[in-house]
Short mmCIF file of C-alpha atoms in Angstrom, two decimals:
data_model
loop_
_atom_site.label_atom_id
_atom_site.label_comp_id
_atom_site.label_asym_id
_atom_site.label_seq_id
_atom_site.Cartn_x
_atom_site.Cartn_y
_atom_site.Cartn_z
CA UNK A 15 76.13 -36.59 -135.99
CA UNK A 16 74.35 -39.72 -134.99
CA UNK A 17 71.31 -39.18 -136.67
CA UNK A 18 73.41 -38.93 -139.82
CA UNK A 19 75.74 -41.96 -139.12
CA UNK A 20 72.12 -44.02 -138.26
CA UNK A 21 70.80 -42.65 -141.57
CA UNK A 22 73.85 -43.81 -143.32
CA UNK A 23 74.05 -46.92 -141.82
CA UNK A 24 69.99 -47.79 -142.74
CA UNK A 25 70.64 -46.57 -146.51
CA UNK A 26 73.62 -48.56 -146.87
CA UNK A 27 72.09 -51.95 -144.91
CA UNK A 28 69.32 -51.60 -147.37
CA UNK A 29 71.51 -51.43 -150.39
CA UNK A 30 73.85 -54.78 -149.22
CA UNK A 31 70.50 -56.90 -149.01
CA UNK A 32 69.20 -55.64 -152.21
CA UNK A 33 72.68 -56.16 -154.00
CA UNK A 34 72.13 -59.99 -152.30
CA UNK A 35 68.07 -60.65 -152.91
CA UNK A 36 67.44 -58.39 -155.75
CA UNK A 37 69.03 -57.71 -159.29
CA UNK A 38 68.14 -54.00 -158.91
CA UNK A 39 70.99 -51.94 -160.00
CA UNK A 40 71.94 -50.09 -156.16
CA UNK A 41 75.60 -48.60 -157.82
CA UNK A 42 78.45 -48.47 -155.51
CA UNK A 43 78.04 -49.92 -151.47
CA UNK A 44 80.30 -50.41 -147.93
CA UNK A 45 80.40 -54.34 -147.28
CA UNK A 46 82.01 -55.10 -143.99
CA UNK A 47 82.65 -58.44 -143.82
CA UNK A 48 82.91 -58.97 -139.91
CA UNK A 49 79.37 -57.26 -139.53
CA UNK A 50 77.46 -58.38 -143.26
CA UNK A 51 75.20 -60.13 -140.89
CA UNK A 52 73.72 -56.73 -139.46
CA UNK A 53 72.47 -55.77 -142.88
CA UNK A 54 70.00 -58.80 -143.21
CA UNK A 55 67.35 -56.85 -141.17
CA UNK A 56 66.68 -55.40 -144.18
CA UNK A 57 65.36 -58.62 -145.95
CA UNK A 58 62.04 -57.68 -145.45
CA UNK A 59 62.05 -54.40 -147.36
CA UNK A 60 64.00 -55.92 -150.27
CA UNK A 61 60.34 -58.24 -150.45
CA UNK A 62 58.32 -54.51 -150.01
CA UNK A 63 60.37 -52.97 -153.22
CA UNK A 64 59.52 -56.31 -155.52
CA UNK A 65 56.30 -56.31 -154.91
CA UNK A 66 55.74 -53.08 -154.99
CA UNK A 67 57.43 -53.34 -158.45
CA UNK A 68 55.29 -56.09 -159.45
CA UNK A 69 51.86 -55.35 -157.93
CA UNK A 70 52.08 -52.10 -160.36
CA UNK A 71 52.77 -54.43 -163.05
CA UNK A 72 49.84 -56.61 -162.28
CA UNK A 73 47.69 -53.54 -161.53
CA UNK A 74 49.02 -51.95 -165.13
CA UNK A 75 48.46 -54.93 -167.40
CA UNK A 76 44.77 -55.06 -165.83
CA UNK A 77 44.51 -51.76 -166.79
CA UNK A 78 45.41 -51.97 -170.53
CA UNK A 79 42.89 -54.69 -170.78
CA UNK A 80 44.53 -58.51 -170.19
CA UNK A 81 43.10 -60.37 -167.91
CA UNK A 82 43.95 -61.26 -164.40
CA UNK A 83 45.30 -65.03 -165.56
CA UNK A 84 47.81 -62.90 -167.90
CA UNK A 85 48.44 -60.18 -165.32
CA UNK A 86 49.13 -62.97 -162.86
CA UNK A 87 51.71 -64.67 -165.26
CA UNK A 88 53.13 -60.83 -165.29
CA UNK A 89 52.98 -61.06 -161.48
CA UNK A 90 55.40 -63.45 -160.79
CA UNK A 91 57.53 -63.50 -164.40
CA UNK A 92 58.82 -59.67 -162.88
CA UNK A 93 58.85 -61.28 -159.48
CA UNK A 94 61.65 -63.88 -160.73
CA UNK A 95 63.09 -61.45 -162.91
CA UNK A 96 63.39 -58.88 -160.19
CA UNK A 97 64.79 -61.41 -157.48
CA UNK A 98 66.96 -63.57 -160.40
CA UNK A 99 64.89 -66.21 -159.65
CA UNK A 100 67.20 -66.73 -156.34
CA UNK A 101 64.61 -68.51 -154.13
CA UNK A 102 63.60 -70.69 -156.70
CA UNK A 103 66.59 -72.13 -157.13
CA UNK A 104 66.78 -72.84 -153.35
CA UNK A 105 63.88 -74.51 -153.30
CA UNK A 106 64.50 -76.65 -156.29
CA UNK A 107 67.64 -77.90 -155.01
CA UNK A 108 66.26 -78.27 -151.64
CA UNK A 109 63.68 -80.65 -152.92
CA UNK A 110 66.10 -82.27 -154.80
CA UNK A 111 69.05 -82.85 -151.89
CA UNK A 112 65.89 -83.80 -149.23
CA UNK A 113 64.15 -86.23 -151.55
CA UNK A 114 67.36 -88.10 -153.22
CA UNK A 115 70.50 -87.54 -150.92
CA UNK A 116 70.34 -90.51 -148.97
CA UNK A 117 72.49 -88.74 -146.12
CA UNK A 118 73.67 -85.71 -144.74
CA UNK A 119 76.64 -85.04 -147.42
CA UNK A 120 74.70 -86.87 -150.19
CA UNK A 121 71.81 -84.06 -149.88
CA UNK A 122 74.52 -81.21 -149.72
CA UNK A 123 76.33 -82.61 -152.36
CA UNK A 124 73.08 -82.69 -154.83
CA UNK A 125 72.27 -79.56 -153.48
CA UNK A 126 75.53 -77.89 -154.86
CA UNK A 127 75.10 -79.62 -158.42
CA UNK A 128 73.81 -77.04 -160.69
CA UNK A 129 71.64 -79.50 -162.51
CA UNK A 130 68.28 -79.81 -161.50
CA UNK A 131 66.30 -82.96 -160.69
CA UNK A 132 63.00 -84.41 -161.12
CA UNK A 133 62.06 -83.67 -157.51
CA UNK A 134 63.35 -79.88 -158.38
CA UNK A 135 60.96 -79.35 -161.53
CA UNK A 136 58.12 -80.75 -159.87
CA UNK A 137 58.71 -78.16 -156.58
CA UNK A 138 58.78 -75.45 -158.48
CA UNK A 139 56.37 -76.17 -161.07
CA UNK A 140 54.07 -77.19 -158.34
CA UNK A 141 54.62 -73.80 -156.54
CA UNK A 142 54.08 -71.61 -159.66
CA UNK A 143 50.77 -73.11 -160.18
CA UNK A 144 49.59 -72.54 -156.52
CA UNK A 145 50.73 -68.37 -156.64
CA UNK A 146 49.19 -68.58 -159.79
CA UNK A 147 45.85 -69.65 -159.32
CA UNK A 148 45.93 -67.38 -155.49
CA UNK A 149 46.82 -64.39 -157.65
CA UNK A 150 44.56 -64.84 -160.24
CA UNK A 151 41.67 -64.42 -157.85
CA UNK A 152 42.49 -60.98 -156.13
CA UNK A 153 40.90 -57.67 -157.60
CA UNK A 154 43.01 -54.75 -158.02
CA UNK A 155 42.95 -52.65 -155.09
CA UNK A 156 44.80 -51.50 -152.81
CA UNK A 157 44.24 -53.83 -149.94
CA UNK A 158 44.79 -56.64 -152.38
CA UNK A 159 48.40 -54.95 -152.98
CA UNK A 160 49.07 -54.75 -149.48
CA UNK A 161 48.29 -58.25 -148.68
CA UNK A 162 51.37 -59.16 -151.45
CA UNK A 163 53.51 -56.48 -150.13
CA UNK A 164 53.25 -58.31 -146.40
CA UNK A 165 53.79 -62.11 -147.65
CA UNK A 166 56.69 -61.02 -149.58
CA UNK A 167 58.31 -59.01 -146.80
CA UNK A 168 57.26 -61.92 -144.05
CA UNK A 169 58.62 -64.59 -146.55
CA UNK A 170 61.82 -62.75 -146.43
CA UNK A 171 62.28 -61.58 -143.00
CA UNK A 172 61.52 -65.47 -141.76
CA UNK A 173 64.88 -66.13 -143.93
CA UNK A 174 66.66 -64.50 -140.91
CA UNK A 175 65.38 -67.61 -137.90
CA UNK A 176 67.17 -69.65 -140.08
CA UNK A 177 70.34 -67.38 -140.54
CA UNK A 178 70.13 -67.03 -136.56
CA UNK A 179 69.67 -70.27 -135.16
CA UNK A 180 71.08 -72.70 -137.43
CA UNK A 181 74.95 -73.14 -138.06
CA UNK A 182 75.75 -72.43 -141.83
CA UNK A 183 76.62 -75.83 -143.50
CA UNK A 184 78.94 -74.63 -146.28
CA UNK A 185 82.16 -72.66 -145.63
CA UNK A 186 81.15 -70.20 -148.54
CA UNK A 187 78.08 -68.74 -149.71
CA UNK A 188 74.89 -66.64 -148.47
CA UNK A 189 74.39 -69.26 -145.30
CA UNK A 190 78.13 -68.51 -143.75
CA UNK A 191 78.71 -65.09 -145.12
CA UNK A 192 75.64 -63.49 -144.04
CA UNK A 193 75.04 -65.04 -140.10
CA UNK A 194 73.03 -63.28 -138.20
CA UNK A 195 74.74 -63.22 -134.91
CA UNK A 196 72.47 -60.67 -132.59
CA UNK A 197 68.79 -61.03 -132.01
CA UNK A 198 68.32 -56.88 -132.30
CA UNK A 199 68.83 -57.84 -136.23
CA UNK A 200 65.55 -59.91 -135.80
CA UNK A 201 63.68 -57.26 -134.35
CA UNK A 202 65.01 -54.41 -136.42
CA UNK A 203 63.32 -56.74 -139.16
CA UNK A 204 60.42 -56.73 -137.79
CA UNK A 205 59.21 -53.10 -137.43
CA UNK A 206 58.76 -52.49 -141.02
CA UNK A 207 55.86 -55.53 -141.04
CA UNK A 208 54.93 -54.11 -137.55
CA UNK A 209 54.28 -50.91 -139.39
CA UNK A 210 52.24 -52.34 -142.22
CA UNK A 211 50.15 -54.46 -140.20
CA UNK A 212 47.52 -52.20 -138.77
CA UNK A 213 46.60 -50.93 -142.46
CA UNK A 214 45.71 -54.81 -143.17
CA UNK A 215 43.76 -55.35 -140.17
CA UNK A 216 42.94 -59.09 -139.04
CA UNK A 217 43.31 -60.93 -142.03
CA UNK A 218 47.30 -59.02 -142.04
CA UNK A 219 47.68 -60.69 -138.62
CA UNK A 220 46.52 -63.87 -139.60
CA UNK A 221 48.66 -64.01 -142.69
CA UNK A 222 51.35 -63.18 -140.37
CA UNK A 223 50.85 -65.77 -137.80
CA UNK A 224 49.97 -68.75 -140.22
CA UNK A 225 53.50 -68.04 -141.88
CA UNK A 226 55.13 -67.84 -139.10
CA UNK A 227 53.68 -70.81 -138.04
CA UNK A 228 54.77 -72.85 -141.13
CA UNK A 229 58.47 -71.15 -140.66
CA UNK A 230 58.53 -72.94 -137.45
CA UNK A 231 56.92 -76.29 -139.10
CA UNK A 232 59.57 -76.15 -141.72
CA UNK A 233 62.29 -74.88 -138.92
CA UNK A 234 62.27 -78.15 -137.20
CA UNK A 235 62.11 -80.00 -140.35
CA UNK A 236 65.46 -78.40 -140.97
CA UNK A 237 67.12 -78.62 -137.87
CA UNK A 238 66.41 -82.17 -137.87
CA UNK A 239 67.40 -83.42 -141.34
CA UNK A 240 70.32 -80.93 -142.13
CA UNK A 241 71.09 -79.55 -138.98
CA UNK A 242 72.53 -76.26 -140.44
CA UNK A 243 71.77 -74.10 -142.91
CA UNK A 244 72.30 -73.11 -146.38
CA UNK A 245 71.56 -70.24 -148.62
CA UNK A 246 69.45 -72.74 -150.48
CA UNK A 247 67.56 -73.71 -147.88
CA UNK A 248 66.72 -70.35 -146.68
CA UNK A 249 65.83 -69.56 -150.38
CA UNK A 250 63.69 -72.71 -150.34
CA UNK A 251 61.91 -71.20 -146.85
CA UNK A 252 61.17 -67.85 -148.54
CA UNK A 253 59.22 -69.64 -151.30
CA UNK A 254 57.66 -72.28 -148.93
CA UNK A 255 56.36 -68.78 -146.94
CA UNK A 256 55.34 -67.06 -149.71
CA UNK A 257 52.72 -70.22 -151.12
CA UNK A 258 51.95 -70.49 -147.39
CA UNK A 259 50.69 -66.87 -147.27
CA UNK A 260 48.82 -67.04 -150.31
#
């Protein structure tokens, strides 16, 4: 009985983060409000089914006889497609609330207009270009796959420091309605990257650790500036990870 409730409890978890990170289609799902927070262990495999999505993709359009430029451009177009371009949107309207917003509620403020700014554009154009030329480069195999199946499920789980040990800013929205109150939600994130890390070897590890390291970098950054959260700015932190790992 509570193998099955466990099993139940996983499938659903899994479902409620990819309803929240993904646009995949996951039908009808349990939300409980008081414990949403539990589910976000499950960031990191919502990162393993997108780029497992787009690394065939990539691999495919190799295949049929584009190059890897073009396949790269395939890459990441089903990458925002996939996540509906929800990170990059965090990190353009982190750039622009941090590099206009004179103070605290001046950067939240711009932060909440759905316009975008110059500093915005320039983030994300600046950010395409860098996963672009870094995917370019890799051959398709498989441990070239497995290296963008770990910096997209890192990039994601490091989502959850912030969601842990930062106060959400905003009474609405992914920062206050998806808390992660208990640290067992940070390590039940972990085992899945604990799992694929010994078929990566070093270079896995040191992938690992260098993001980490810039999650902390950009942690403190943060906590001193905004002191809180917001589902932008974890967005913004998933991208930042994911050009870090590359």
């Amino acid at each position: 009985m509570f193998q099955i409730q466990l099993i139940n409890k996983i499938r659903n978890d899994i479902l409620v983060c990819l309803s929240l990170l993904t646009r995949i289609p996951v039908g009808k799902i349990i939300i409980n409000k008081k414990s949403i927070g539990d589910s976000c262990w499950a960031f990191s495999l919502c990162g393993l089914v997108i780029s497992i999505i787009s690394s065939v993709i990539f691999h495919f359009t190799l295949k049929i006889g584009f190059n890897e430029y073009t396949a790269s451009i395939f890459f990441l177009v089903s990458n925002i497609f996939l996540s509906g371009a929800l990170h990059e949107d965090g990190l353009a309207d982190l750039a622009d609330g941090m590099f206009v917003g004179k103070n605290l509620q001046g950067k939240l403020d711009i932060m909440s207009d759905s316009r975008i700014g110059v500093f915005g554009v320039l983030a994300l154009i600046i950010t395409f270009i860098i996963k672009f030329l870094a995917i370019s480069q890799l051959t398709p195999e498989l441990n070239s796959y497995l290296h963008l199946i770990l910096i997209a499920m890192v990039s994601r789980y490091n989502m959850l420091f912030f969601l842990r040990f930062l106060g959400p800013l905003k009474k609405t929205g992914l920062g206050k309605g998806y808390r992660v109150e208990k640290n067992s939600t940070l390590l039940a994130g972990l085992l899945p990257i604990l799992i694929l890390l010994p078929f990566i070897y070093k270079s896995g590890l040191i992938i690992f650790i260098f993001m980490f390291i810039i999650c902390l970098i950009l942690f403190v950054i943060i906590s001193t500036i905004f002191r809180g959260q917001t589902g932008d700015i974890c967005g913004a932190s998933q991208q930042i990870g994911e050009v870090a790992g590359l």
